[in-house]
Short mmCIF file of C-alpha atoms in Angstrom, two decimals:
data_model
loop_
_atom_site.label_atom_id
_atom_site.label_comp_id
_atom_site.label_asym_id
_atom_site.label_seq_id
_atom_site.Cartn_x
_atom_site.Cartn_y
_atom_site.Cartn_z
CA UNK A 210 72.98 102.56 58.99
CA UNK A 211 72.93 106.15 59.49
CA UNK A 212 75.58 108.12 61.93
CA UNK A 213 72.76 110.12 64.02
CA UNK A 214 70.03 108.76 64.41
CA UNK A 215 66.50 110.07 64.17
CA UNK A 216 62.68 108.87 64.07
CA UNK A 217 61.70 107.29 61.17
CA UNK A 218 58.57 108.93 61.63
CA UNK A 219 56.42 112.08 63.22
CA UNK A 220 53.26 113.57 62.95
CA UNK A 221 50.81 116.20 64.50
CA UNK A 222 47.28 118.50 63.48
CA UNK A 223 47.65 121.57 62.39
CA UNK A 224 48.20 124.22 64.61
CA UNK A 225 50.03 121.67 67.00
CA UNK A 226 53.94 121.51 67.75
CA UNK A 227 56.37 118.70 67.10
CA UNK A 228 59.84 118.25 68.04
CA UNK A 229 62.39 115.66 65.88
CA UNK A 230 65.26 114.32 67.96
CA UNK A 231 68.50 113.35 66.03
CA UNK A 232 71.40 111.39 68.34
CA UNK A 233 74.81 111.55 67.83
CA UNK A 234 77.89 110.77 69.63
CA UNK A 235 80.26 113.19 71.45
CA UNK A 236 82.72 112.80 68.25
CA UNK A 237 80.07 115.29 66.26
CA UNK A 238 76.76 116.33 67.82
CA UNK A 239 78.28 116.04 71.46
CA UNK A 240 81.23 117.82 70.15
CA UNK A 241 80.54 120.77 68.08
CA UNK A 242 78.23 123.40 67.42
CA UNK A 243 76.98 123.00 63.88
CA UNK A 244 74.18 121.11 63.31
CA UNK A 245 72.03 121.78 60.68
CA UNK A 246 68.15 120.49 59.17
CA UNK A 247 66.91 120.46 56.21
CA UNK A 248 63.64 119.84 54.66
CA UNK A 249 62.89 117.82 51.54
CA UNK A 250 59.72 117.71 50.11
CA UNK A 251 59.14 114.77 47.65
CA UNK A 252 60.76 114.81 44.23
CA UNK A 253 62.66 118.16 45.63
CA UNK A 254 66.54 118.94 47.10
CA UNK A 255 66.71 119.60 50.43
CA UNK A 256 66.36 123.05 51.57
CA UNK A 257 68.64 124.30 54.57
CA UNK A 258 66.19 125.15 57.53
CA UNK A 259 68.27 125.69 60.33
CA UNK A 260 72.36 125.89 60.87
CA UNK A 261 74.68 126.56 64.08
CA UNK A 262 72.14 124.10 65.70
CA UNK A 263 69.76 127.01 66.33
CA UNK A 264 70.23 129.58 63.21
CA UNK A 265 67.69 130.07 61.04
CA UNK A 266 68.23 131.58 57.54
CA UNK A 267 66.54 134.35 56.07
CA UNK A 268 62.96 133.08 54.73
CA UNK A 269 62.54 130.29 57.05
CA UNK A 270 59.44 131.05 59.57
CA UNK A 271 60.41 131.95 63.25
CA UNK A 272 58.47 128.47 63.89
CA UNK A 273 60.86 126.58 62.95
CA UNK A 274 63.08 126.16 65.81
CA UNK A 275 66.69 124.46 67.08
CA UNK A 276 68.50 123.15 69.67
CA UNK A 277 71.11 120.46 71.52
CA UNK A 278 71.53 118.90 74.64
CA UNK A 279 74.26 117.04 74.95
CA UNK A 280 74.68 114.42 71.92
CA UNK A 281 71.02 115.15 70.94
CA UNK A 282 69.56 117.93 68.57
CA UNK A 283 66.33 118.54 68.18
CA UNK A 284 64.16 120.41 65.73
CA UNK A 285 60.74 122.04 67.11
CA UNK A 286 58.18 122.77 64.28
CA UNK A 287 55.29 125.30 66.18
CA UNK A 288 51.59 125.95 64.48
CA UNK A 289 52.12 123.20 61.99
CA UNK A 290 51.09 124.03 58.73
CA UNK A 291 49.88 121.62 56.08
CA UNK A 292 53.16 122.71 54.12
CA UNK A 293 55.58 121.06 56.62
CA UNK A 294 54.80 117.70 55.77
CA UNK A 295 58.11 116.39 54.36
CA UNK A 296 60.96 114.49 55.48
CA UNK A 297 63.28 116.26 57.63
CA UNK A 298 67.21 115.30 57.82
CA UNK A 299 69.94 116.55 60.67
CA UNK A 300 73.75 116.46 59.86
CA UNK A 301 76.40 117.24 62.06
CA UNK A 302 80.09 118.41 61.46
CA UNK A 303 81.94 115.43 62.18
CA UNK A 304 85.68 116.26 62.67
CA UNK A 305 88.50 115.95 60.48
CA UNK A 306 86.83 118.08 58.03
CA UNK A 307 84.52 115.71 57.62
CA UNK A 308 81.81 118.43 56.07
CA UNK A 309 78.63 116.65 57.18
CA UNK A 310 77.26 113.29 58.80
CA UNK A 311 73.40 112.79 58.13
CA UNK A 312 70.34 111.25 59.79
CA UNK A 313 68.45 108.51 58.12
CA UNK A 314 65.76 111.14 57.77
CA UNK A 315 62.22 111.39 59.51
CA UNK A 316 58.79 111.83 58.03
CA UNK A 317 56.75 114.43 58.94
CA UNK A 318 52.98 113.88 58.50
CA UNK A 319 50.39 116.76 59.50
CA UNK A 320 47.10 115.04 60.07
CA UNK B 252 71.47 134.60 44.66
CA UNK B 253 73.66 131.35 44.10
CA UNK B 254 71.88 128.44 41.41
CA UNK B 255 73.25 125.49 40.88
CA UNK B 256 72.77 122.94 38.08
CA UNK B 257 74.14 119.37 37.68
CA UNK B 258 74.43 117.68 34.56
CA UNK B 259 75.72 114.31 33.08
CA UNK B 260 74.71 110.80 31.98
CA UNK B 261 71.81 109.33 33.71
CA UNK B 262 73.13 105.58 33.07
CA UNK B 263 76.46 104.07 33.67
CA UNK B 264 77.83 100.61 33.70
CA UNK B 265 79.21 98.56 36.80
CA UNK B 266 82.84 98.79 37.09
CA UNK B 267 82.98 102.33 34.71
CA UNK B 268 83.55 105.85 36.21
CA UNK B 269 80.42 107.91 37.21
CA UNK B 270 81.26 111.60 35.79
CA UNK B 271 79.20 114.91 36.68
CA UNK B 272 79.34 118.54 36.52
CA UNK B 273 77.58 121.11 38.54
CA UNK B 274 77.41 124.83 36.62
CA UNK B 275 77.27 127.30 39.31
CA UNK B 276 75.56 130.80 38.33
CA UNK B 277 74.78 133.63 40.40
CA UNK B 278 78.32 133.35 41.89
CA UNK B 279 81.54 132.49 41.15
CA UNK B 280 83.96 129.08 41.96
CA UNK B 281 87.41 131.77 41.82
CA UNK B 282 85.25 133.23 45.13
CA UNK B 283 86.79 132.71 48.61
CA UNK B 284 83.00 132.06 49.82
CA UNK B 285 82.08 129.05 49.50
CA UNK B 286 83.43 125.54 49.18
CA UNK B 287 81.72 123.70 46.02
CA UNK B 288 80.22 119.63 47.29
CA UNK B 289 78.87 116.70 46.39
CA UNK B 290 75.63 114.70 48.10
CA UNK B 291 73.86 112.12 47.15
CA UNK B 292 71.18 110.24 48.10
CA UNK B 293 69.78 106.57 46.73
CA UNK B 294 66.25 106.26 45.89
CA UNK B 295 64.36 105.75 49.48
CA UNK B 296 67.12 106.45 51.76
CA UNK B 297 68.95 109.16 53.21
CA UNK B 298 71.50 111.54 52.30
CA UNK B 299 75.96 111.45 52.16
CA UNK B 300 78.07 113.46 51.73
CA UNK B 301 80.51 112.87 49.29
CA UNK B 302 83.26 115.82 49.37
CA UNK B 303 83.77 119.51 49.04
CA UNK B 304 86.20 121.86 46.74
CA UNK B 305 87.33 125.10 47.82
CA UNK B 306 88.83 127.26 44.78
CA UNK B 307 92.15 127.27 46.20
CA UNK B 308 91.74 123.14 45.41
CA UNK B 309 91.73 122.32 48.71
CA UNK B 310 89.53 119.04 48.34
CA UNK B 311 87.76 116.86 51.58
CA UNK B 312 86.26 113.58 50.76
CA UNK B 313 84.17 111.35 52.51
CA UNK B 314 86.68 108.75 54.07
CA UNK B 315 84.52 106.08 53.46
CA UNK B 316 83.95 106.75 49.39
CA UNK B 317 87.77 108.50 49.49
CA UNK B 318 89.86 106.30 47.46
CA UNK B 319 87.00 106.33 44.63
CA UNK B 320 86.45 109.60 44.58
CA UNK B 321 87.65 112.60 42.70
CA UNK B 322 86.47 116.41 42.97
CA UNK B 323 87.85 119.17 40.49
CA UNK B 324 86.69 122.30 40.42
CA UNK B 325 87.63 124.30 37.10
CA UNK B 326 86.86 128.32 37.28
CA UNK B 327 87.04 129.31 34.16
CA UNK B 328 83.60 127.49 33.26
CA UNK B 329 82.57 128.31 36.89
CA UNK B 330 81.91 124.43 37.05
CA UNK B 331 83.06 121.63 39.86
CA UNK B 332 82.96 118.60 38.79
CA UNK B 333 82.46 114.98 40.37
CA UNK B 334 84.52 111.57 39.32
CA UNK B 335 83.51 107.94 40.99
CA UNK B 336 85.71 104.96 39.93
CA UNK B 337 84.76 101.25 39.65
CA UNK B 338 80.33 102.13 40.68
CA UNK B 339 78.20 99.47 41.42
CA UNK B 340 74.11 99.54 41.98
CA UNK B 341 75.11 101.12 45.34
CA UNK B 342 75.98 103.69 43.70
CA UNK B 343 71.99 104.48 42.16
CA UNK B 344 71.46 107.56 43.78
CA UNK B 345 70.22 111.26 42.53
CA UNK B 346 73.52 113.28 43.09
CA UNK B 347 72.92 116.49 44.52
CA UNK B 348 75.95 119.72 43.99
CA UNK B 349 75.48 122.13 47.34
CA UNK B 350 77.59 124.88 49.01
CA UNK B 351 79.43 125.58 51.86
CA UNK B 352 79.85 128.77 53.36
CA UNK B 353 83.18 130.03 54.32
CA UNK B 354 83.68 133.20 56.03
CA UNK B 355 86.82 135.28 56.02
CA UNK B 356 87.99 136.52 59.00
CA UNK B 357 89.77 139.96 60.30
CA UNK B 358 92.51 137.88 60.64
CA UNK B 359 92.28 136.61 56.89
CA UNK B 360 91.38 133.20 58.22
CA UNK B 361 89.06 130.94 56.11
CA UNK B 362 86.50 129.98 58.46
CA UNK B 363 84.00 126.75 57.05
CA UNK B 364 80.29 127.37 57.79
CA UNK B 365 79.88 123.62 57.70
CA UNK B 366 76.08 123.39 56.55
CA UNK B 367 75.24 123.29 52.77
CA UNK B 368 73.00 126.50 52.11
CA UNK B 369 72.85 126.00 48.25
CA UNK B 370 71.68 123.29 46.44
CA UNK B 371 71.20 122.22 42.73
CA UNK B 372 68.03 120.20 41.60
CA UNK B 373 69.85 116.83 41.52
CA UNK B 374 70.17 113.81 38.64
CA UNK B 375 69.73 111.26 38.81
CA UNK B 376 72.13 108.61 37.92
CA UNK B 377 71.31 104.66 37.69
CA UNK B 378 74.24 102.00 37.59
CA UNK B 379 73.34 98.98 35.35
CA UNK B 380 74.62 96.88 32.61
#
């Protein structure tokens, strides 16, 4: 069992938007500001999408998008392209230098 | 541009110690910016962290892999490297070596960016007799 929890699964056409939700508790997503995402495309390491909960690092399209309410973060993919079909993980700072908790990962699939 | 490359055996037995290294180019483990990590993730699932190195030493583990875990980091080779005692099949995973930011502040503080920007290709390493 994963500590934040996400959909096992998403998916949307081309063009569309989709939003992945990832739930914490107030001990890490509730209680800090960095959240991260990352992308993994099959056979491949993750890649870091977005940090600070709503960061994104150089390269990354402005339509991929972050943010948090609460104990939930949630990562918006706009004008889905057929190159954002992956899995997609959160992780949260956790406390007690505890560097990073992860989702159990959600499936993107553009139809 | 930081790379990262992990190395080791791809097969250990139950009960033995699971050893790794992770060469870091493009960058240097004696630098104050980044902390050096482990994360792994089992075939099908999802990922863990398992600890992070800064080059001062200063070494965070995973509490619940902690007692099994060791993290060196050793700068002349620019390499960290990654021991786990007494592995079982749990322990089948590709092992992943990322980075952590850290950013130094006016006040000489070491601030951790926690989010792992850099990542190597991962191995993958199988536990069975």
């Amino acid at each position: 069992q994963s500590a934040l929890t996400q959909p096992r699964s998403v998916s949307g056409s081309p063009g569309q938007s989709v939003t992945i939700s990832c739930t914490g508790t107030s001990t890490d997503v509730g209680d800090y500001n960095y959240v991260s995402w990352y992308q993994q495309h099959p056979g491949k390491a993750p890649k870091l999408m977005i940090y600070d909960v709503s960061k994104r690092p150089s390269g990354v399209p402005d339509r991929f998008s972050g943010s948090k309410s609460g104990n939930t973060a949630s990562l918006t993919i706009s004008g889905l392209q057929a190159e954002d079909e992956a899995d997609y993980y959160c992780c949260s700072y956790a406390g007690s230098y505890t560097f990073g908790v992860f989702g159990g990962g959600t499936k993107l699939t553009v139809l | 541009q930081l790379q990262l490359q992990e190395s080791g055996p791809g097969l250990v037995k139950p009960s033995e110690t699971l050893s790794l290294t992770c060469t870091v180019s493009g960058g240097s483990t004696s630098s104050s910016s980044h902390y050096w990590g482990w994360i792994r993730q089992p075939p099908g699932k999802g990922l863990e962290w398992i600890g992070s190195i800064y080059y001062s030493g200063s070494t965070y583990y995973n509490p619940s892999l902690k007692s099994r875990v060791t993290i060196s980091v050793d700068t002349s080779k620019n390499q960290i490297s990654l021991k786990l005692s007494s592995v079982t099949a749990a322990d089948t995973a590709v092992y992943y070596c990322a980075s952590t930011p850290v950013t130094v502040t006016v006040f000489s503080l070491h601030q951790i960016e926690y989010y792992f920007d850099y990542w190597g290709q991962g191995t993958l390493v199988t536990v069975s007799s």
